Coordinates of C-alpha atoms and ligand atoms in Angstrom, one line a residue:
M1 CA 0.0 0.0 0.0
K2 CA 1.1 3.6 -0.1
V3 CA 3.0 5.6 2.5
N4 CA 3.1 9.3 1.7
G5 CA 2.1 8.4 -1.9
T6 CA 4.9 5.8 -2.3
S7 CA 4.0 2.1 -2.8
T8 CA 5.4 0.4 0.2
R9 CA 5.7 -3.1 1.6
P10 CA 6.7 -4.1 5.2
I11 CA 9.5 -6.4 3.8
W12 CA 11.7 -6.2 0.7
L13 CA 15.1 -7.4 -0.6
D14 CA 17.7 -4.6 -0.5
D15 CA 19.3 -3.3 -3.6
D16 CA 22.4 -5.5 -3.0
G17 CA 20.3 -8.6 -3.6
W18 CA 21.0 -10.2 -0.2
G19 CA 20.1 -7.9 2.8
V20 CA 16.4 -7.8 3.7
N21 CA 14.7 -4.6 4.8
I22 CA 11.7 -4.4 7.1
I23 CA 9.7 -1.6 8.6
D24 CA 10.3 -1.6 12.3
Q25 CA 6.6 -1.8 13.5
T26 CA 7.6 -1.3 17.1
K27 CA 8.4 2.3 16.3
L28 CA 5.1 3.1 14.5
P29 CA 3.2 5.4 14.5
H30 CA 5.6 7.8 16.1
A31 CA 8.6 7.0 13.9
Y32 CA 9.0 5.4 10.5
E33 CA 12.3 3.4 10.7
I34 CA 13.7 0.8 8.3
V35 CA 15.8 -2.0 9.7
R36 CA 18.1 -4.1 7.5
M37 CA 18.4 -7.8 8.4
E38 CA 21.7 -9.5 7.5
N39 CA 21.7 -12.8 9.3
L40 CA 19.6 -15.5 11.1
A41 CA 19.8 -13.6 14.4
D42 CA 18.4 -10.5 12.9
A43 CA 15.4 -12.4 11.5
C44 CA 14.8 -14.2 14.8
H45 CA 15.0 -10.9 16.7
A46 CA 12.6 -9.2 14.2
I47 CA 10.0 -11.9 14.7
F48 CA 10.3 -12.5 18.4
D49 CA 10.4 -8.8 19.3
M50 CA 7.7 -8.0 16.8
L51 CA 9.5 -5.6 14.5
V52 CA 7.5 -7.6 12.1
R53 CA 4.3 -9.3 13.1
G54 CA 1.2 -10.8 11.6
A55 CA 1.0 -14.4 10.4
P56 CA 1.7 -13.9 6.7
L57 CA 4.5 -11.4 7.4
I58 CA 6.0 -13.7 10.0
G59 CA 6.1 -16.5 7.4
A60 CA 7.7 -14.2 4.8
T61 CA 10.3 -13.0 7.3
A62 CA 11.1 -16.6 8.3
A63 CA 11.6 -17.5 4.6
Y64 CA 14.0 -14.7 4.1
G65 CA 15.6 -15.6 7.5
M66 CA 16.3 -19.0 6.1
A67 CA 17.9 -17.5 3.0
L68 CA 20.1 -15.3 5.2
A69 CA 21.1 -18.2 7.3
L70 CA 22.0 -20.4 4.3
K71 CA 24.1 -17.5 3.0
K72 CA 26.3 -18.0 6.0
D73 CA 26.0 -21.8 6.3
A74 CA 24.2 -23.8 3.6
S75 CA 25.0 -27.2 5.1
D76 CA 22.4 -29.6 6.3
A77 CA 23.3 -28.7 9.9
G78 CA 23.1 -25.0 9.0
F79 CA 19.6 -25.5 7.5
D80 CA 18.4 -27.5 10.6
Q81 CA 19.8 -24.9 13.0
A82 CA 18.1 -22.1 11.2
Y83 CA 14.8 -24.1 11.0
S84 CA 14.8 -24.7 14.8
E85 CA 15.8 -21.1 15.7
L86 CA 13.2 -19.5 13.5
Y87 CA 10.6 -22.0 14.5
A88 CA 11.1 -21.2 18.2
T89 CA 10.5 -17.4 17.8
R90 CA 6.7 -17.4 18.1
P91 CA 4.4 -20.5 18.5
T92 CA 0.9 -19.5 17.3
A93 CA 1.0 -18.2 13.8
V94 CA 1.1 -21.3 11.6
N95 CA 2.5 -19.4 8.7
L96 CA 5.9 -19.6 10.4
R97 CA 5.9 -23.4 10.3
W98 CA 4.3 -23.4 6.9
A99 CA 7.1 -21.2 5.4
L100 CA 9.8 -23.2 7.0
D101 CA 8.3 -26.5 5.8
E102 CA 8.1 -25.0 2.3
M103 CA 11.8 -24.2 2.6
R104 CA 12.5 -27.7 3.8
A105 CA 10.6 -29.3 1.0
Q106 CA 12.0 -27.2 -1.8
I107 CA 15.5 -26.2 -0.7
F108 CA 16.8 -28.9 1.6
P109 CA 16.9 -31.5 -1.2
L110 CA 19.1 -29.3 -3.3
A111 CA 22.9 -29.5 -3.4
E112 CA 24.5 -27.0 -1.0
G113 CA 25.8 -24.8 -3.8
E114 CA 22.2 -24.4 -5.1
R115 CA 20.5 -23.7 -1.8
I116 CA 21.2 -19.9 -1.3
G117 CA 19.9 -18.7 -4.7
A118 CA 16.9 -21.0 -4.5
A119 CA 16.0 -19.9 -1.0
Y120 CA 16.0 -16.3 -1.9
K121 CA 13.9 -17.1 -5.0
L122 CA 11.4 -19.1 -2.9
A123 CA 11.2 -16.3 -0.3
A124 CA 10.4 -13.8 -3.0
Q125 CA 7.7 -16.2 -4.4
I126 CA 6.2 -16.6 -1.0
C127 CA 5.9 -12.8 -0.8
E128 CA 4.3 -12.5 -4.2
D129 CA 1.9 -15.3 -3.5
D130 CA 0.8 -13.6 -0.3
V131 CA 0.1 -10.3 -2.2
A132 CA -2.0 -12.2 -4.7
Q133 CA -3.9 -14.1 -2.1
N134 CA -4.7 -11.0 -0.1
S135 CA -5.8 -9.1 -3.2
S136 CA -8.1 -12.0 -4.0
I137 CA -9.4 -12.0 -0.4
G138 CA -10.1 -8.3 -1.0
D139 CA -12.1 -9.0 -4.1
H140 CA -14.2 -11.7 -2.4
G141 CA -14.7 -9.5 0.7
L142 CA -15.7 -6.5 -1.5
K143 CA -18.8 -8.4 -2.6
I144 CA -19.9 -8.9 1.0
I145 CA -19.4 -5.2 1.7
Q146 CA -21.2 -4.3 -1.6
E147 CA -24.2 -6.5 -0.6
I148 CA -24.4 -4.7 2.8
W149 CA -24.2 -1.3 1.1
E150 CA -27.0 -2.2 -1.3
K151 CA -29.2 -3.6 1.6
K152 CA -28.7 -0.1 3.3
G153 CA -30.1 1.4 0.1
K154 CA -26.7 2.8 -0.7
T155 CA -27.3 5.5 2.0
G156 CA -25.0 6.4 4.9
V157 CA -21.8 4.4 5.4
V158 CA -20.9 0.7 5.9
N159 CA -19.6 0.5 9.5
I160 CA -17.0 -2.2 9.8
L161 CA -15.3 -3.3 13.1
T162 CA -11.9 -4.8 13.1
H163 CA -9.6 -6.1 15.8
C164 CA -5.8 -5.8 16.1
N165 CA -3.9 -5.2 12.8
A166 CA -4.6 -7.6 10.0
G167 CA -3.6 -4.9 7.5
W168 CA -0.9 -4.6 5.0
L169 CA 1.6 -4.3 7.8
A170 CA 0.7 -7.9 8.9
T171 CA 1.2 -9.3 5.4
V172 CA 3.3 -8.4 2.4
D173 CA 0.6 -6.2 1.0
W174 CA -3.2 -5.5 1.2
G175 CA -3.7 -7.2 4.5
T176 CA -6.3 -9.9 5.1
A177 CA -9.1 -8.2 7.1
T178 CA -8.2 -4.8 5.5
A179 CA -8.1 -5.9 1.8
P180 CA -11.9 -5.9 1.5
I181 CA -11.9 -2.5 3.2
Y182 CA -9.3 -1.0 0.9
K183 CA -11.1 -2.4 -2.2
A184 CA -14.5 -1.1 -1.0
H185 CA -13.0 2.3 -0.3
D186 CA -11.2 2.4 -3.6
S187 CA -14.4 1.4 -5.4
G188 CA -16.2 4.4 -3.9
I189 CA -18.3 2.6 -1.3
P190 CA -18.3 4.8 1.8
V191 CA -16.8 2.8 4.6
H192 CA -16.1 3.7 8.2
V193 CA -14.0 1.4 10.4
W194 CA -14.2 1.0 14.1
V195 CA -10.6 0.2 15.1
D196 CA -10.2 -1.8 18.3
E197 CA -7.1 -0.4 20.1
T198 CA -6.2 -4.0 20.9
R199 CA -4.5 -4.1 24.2
P200 CA -1.8 -4.8 25.3
R201 CA 0.4 -4.0 22.3
N202 CA -2.2 -1.7 20.7
Q203 CA -1.7 -2.9 17.2
G204 CA -5.0 -1.3 16.3
A205 CA -4.2 2.1 17.8
S206 CA -0.6 2.1 16.5
L207 CA -0.8 0.2 13.2
T208 CA -4.4 -0.1 11.9
A209 CA -5.1 3.6 12.6
W210 CA -1.8 4.6 10.9
E211 CA -2.6 2.4 7.8
L212 CA -6.2 3.6 7.4
G213 CA -5.1 7.2 7.9
N214 CA -2.5 6.8 5.2
H215 CA -5.1 5.4 2.8
G216 CA -7.7 8.0 3.6
V217 CA -10.2 5.5 5.1
D218 CA -12.5 7.0 7.6
H219 CA -12.1 5.4 11.0
T220 CA -12.6 5.8 14.8
L221 CA -10.4 4.3 17.4
I222 CA -12.3 2.6 20.2
V223 CA -11.3 0.8 23.4
D224 CA -11.5 -3.0 23.1
N225 CA -14.6 -3.2 25.3
A226 CA -16.7 -0.8 23.3
G227 CA -17.5 -3.1 20.4
G228 CA -20.4 -4.9 22.1
H229 CA -22.1 -1.6 23.0
L230 CA -21.8 -0.3 19.4
M231 CA -23.3 -3.6 18.1
Q232 CA -26.2 -3.3 20.5
H233 CA -26.9 0.2 19.1
G234 CA -26.8 -0.9 15.4
E235 CA -23.5 0.9 14.8
V236 CA -21.7 -2.1 13.3
D237 CA -22.7 -3.6 10.0
L238 CA -20.1 -6.3 10.0
C239 CA -16.9 -7.4 11.7
I240 CA -13.8 -8.5 9.7
V241 CA -10.7 -9.8 11.5
G242 CA -7.5 -11.7 10.6
T243 CA -6.2 -15.0 11.9
D244 CA -3.0 -16.5 13.0
R245 CA -4.1 -20.1 12.6
T246 CA -7.4 -21.5 11.4
T247 CA -8.1 -25.2 11.9
A248 CA -9.3 -27.6 9.2
S249 CA -12.7 -27.4 10.9
G250 CA -12.9 -23.6 10.8
D251 CA -12.0 -22.6 14.4
V252 CA -10.1 -19.3 14.3
C253 CA -7.2 -18.4 16.4
N254 CA -6.5 -14.6 16.4
K255 CA -5.4 -11.8 18.7
I256 CA -6.7 -11.9 22.2
G257 CA -10.2 -10.4 22.5
T258 CA -11.4 -11.7 19.1
Y259 CA -13.5 -14.4 20.8
L260 CA -15.3 -11.9 22.9
K261 CA -16.0 -9.7 19.9
A262 CA -17.4 -12.7 18.1
L263 CA -19.7 -13.5 21.0
A264 CA -21.0 -9.9 20.9
A265 CA -21.5 -10.1 17.2
H266 CA -23.4 -13.4 17.5
D267 CA -25.6 -12.0 20.2
N268 CA -26.4 -9.0 18.0
D269 CA -26.7 -10.8 14.7
V270 CA -23.8 -8.9 13.3
P271 CA -22.0 -10.8 10.5
F272 CA -18.5 -11.9 11.6
Y273 CA -16.0 -12.7 8.9
V274 CA -12.3 -13.7 8.9
G275 CA -9.8 -12.9 6.2
L276 CA -8.0 -16.2 5.7
P277 CA -5.1 -16.8 3.2
S278 CA -4.7 -20.6 2.8
P279 CA -1.2 -20.8 4.3
T280 CA -2.9 -19.8 7.6
I281 CA -5.0 -22.9 7.6
D282 CA -3.5 -25.7 9.8
W283 CA -4.9 -28.8 8.1
T284 CA -3.4 -31.0 10.9
V285 CA -5.7 -29.8 13.7
D286 CA -9.5 -29.6 14.2
D287 CA -10.2 -28.4 17.7
G288 CA -8.6 -24.9 18.0
V289 CA -9.2 -24.5 21.7
K290 CA -7.6 -27.8 22.6
E291 CA -4.8 -27.9 19.9
I292 CA -3.5 -24.5 19.0
P293 CA -0.6 -23.3 21.2
I294 CA -1.4 -19.8 22.7
E295 CA 1.7 -17.6 23.0
E296 CA 2.2 -16.0 26.4
R297 CA 4.4 -12.9 26.2
D298 CA 6.2 -10.8 28.8
A299 CA 4.1 -9.2 31.5
T300 CA 5.6 -5.8 30.9
E301 CA 3.6 -5.6 27.7
V302 CA 0.6 -5.4 30.0
T303 CA 2.0 -3.4 32.9
E304 CA 3.7 -0.8 30.7
M305 CA 2.6 1.6 27.9
T306 CA 4.7 3.4 25.3
G307 CA 3.6 6.6 23.7
R308 CA 4.5 10.1 22.5
L309 CA 4.9 12.9 25.1
K310 CA 3.7 16.4 24.4
D311 CA 7.3 17.5 23.5
G312 CA 7.3 14.7 20.8
T313 CA 9.6 12.3 22.6
V314 CA 8.5 8.7 23.0
A315 CA 8.5 7.3 26.5
T316 CA 7.4 4.1 28.3
V317 CA 5.5 4.3 31.6
T318 CA 4.3 1.8 34.1
I319 CA 0.5 1.8 34.6
T320 CA 0.3 -0.6 37.6
P321 CA 1.5 -0.7 41.1
E322 CA 5.2 -1.8 41.2
S323 CA 4.4 -5.2 42.6
C324 CA 1.5 -6.0 40.2
T325 CA 1.7 -9.3 38.3
A326 CA 0.1 -9.6 34.9
G327 CA -1.0 -12.4 32.5
N328 CA -0.3 -11.7 28.8
Y329 CA -2.1 -14.2 26.6
A330 CA -1.5 -13.1 23.0
F331 CA -4.3 -15.0 21.3
D332 CA -7.6 -16.7 21.7
V333 CA -9.7 -19.1 19.7
T334 CA -13.1 -18.4 18.3
P335 CA -15.2 -21.6 17.7
R336 CA -16.5 -22.0 14.2
K337 CA -20.1 -21.6 15.3
Y338 CA -19.6 -17.9 15.8
I339 CA -18.1 -17.3 12.4
T340 CA -20.2 -16.2 9.4
G341 CA -17.6 -16.9 6.8
L342 CA -14.0 -17.4 6.0
I343 CA -12.9 -15.1 3.2
T344 CA -10.1 -17.0 1.4
E345 CA -8.3 -16.4 -1.8
R346 CA -10.5 -19.0 -3.4
G347 CA -13.8 -17.6 -2.2
V348 CA -15.9 -17.4 1.0
A349 CA -16.1 -20.7 2.8
K350 CA -18.4 -21.7 5.6
A351 CA -16.5 -22.2 8.8
S352 CA -16.5 -25.9 8.7
K353 CA -14.5 -28.9 7.5
E354 CA -17.0 -29.3 4.7
G355 CA -16.9 -25.6 3.8
L356 CA -13.2 -25.6 3.5
A357 CA -13.1 -28.9 1.6
V358 CA -15.3 -27.3 -1.1
L359 CA -12.7 -24.6 -1.8
F360 CA -9.6 -26.7 -1.0
P361 CA -10.3 -30.3 -2.2
D362 CA -6.6 -30.6 -2.9
K363 CA -5.7 -30.0 0.7
V364 CA -8.1 -32.4 2.6
Ligands
LIG1 C1 -3.0 -11.2 9.0 S1 -2.5 -12.0 10.4 C2 -2.8 -10.7 11.5 C3 -2.9 -11.2 12.9 O1 -1.6 -11.2 13.6 C4 -1.7 -10.4 14.8 O2 -1.0 -10.9 15.8 P1 0.5 -10.3 16.2 O3 0.3 -8.8 15.9 O4 0.7 -10.7 17.6 O5 1.4 -11.0 15.2 C5 -3.2 -10.4 15.1 O6 -3.6 -11.7 15.6 C6 -3.8 -10.2 13.7 O7 -5.1 -10.5 13.5

């Protein structure tokens, strides 16, 4: 998408053909800083400390992380070491495992001398495939928004609630939840987005608001607990969120708080959709609550807040008593029964094994 009128992605190969640049998302929206990754440690740091985040972008970063690792050591041992270190960075987004398994399937069988070039090529392909998948999700999601717009008699606006950041910053481009929003906006449908701030790391306040503002999409930041109230008062026409791992049966793992939003949507008959590129489907699990590992992150993400002071400097403050302990569960699982539809690159699927099998017969 565009930043100050320039087409931009959150990850790209540097001009020298081997370094990999990323937008440091921990600095947004107060600063726009580019970080160059040059080795395996840089890539692991970028994923673990969330300079890059979002399932598809984590996968893309892991793929380039493997290429950077092989540049230093293309041996079998080097490959295995890189696989395990990247795999260990974050446990929930399945795209990480998916990308590393793609690398193992396509790069490991090659002779050492062929691995580096092939790994960079595959990483680039994973990025381009993600862009195409998300654009297609946007096209399928646009039809949903269009139908709602027509049901409203093409008056007023289409009010969409989203949680966390499943935008272009969470992918290589377009985003998954935001792709339909961008396409609706660009097609002239008046949309307004309720942006959940998304505690504790505030991806909505810091990233989604920044993205939508850059694209001129009307939006209002709300606290995470306001969504139910807005739905009760008819202020939300639909919810669209992203996912970090969706099971073969349609259970959706996403940022903490998504489940509660889905409950409120169900109680108020508000359609609840998920933008779902197929690499985010984990075909090996069915019961999301029982089988998806939920990342627990450092408590300081809950007890501290970072922001811009009136003099423009950025500072971090503690918002709790010194001795306060905190739980920091990064994701939750929304059972399929609360999901209206899964917007994939192949079309909109019912959130069920059968629904996914219709669109992905080659996967089941
Ligand atoms: C398109 S995947 C976006 C997904 O990833 C976010 O988690 P995190 O920021 O911790 O990587 C969140 O769950 C988003 O919905």
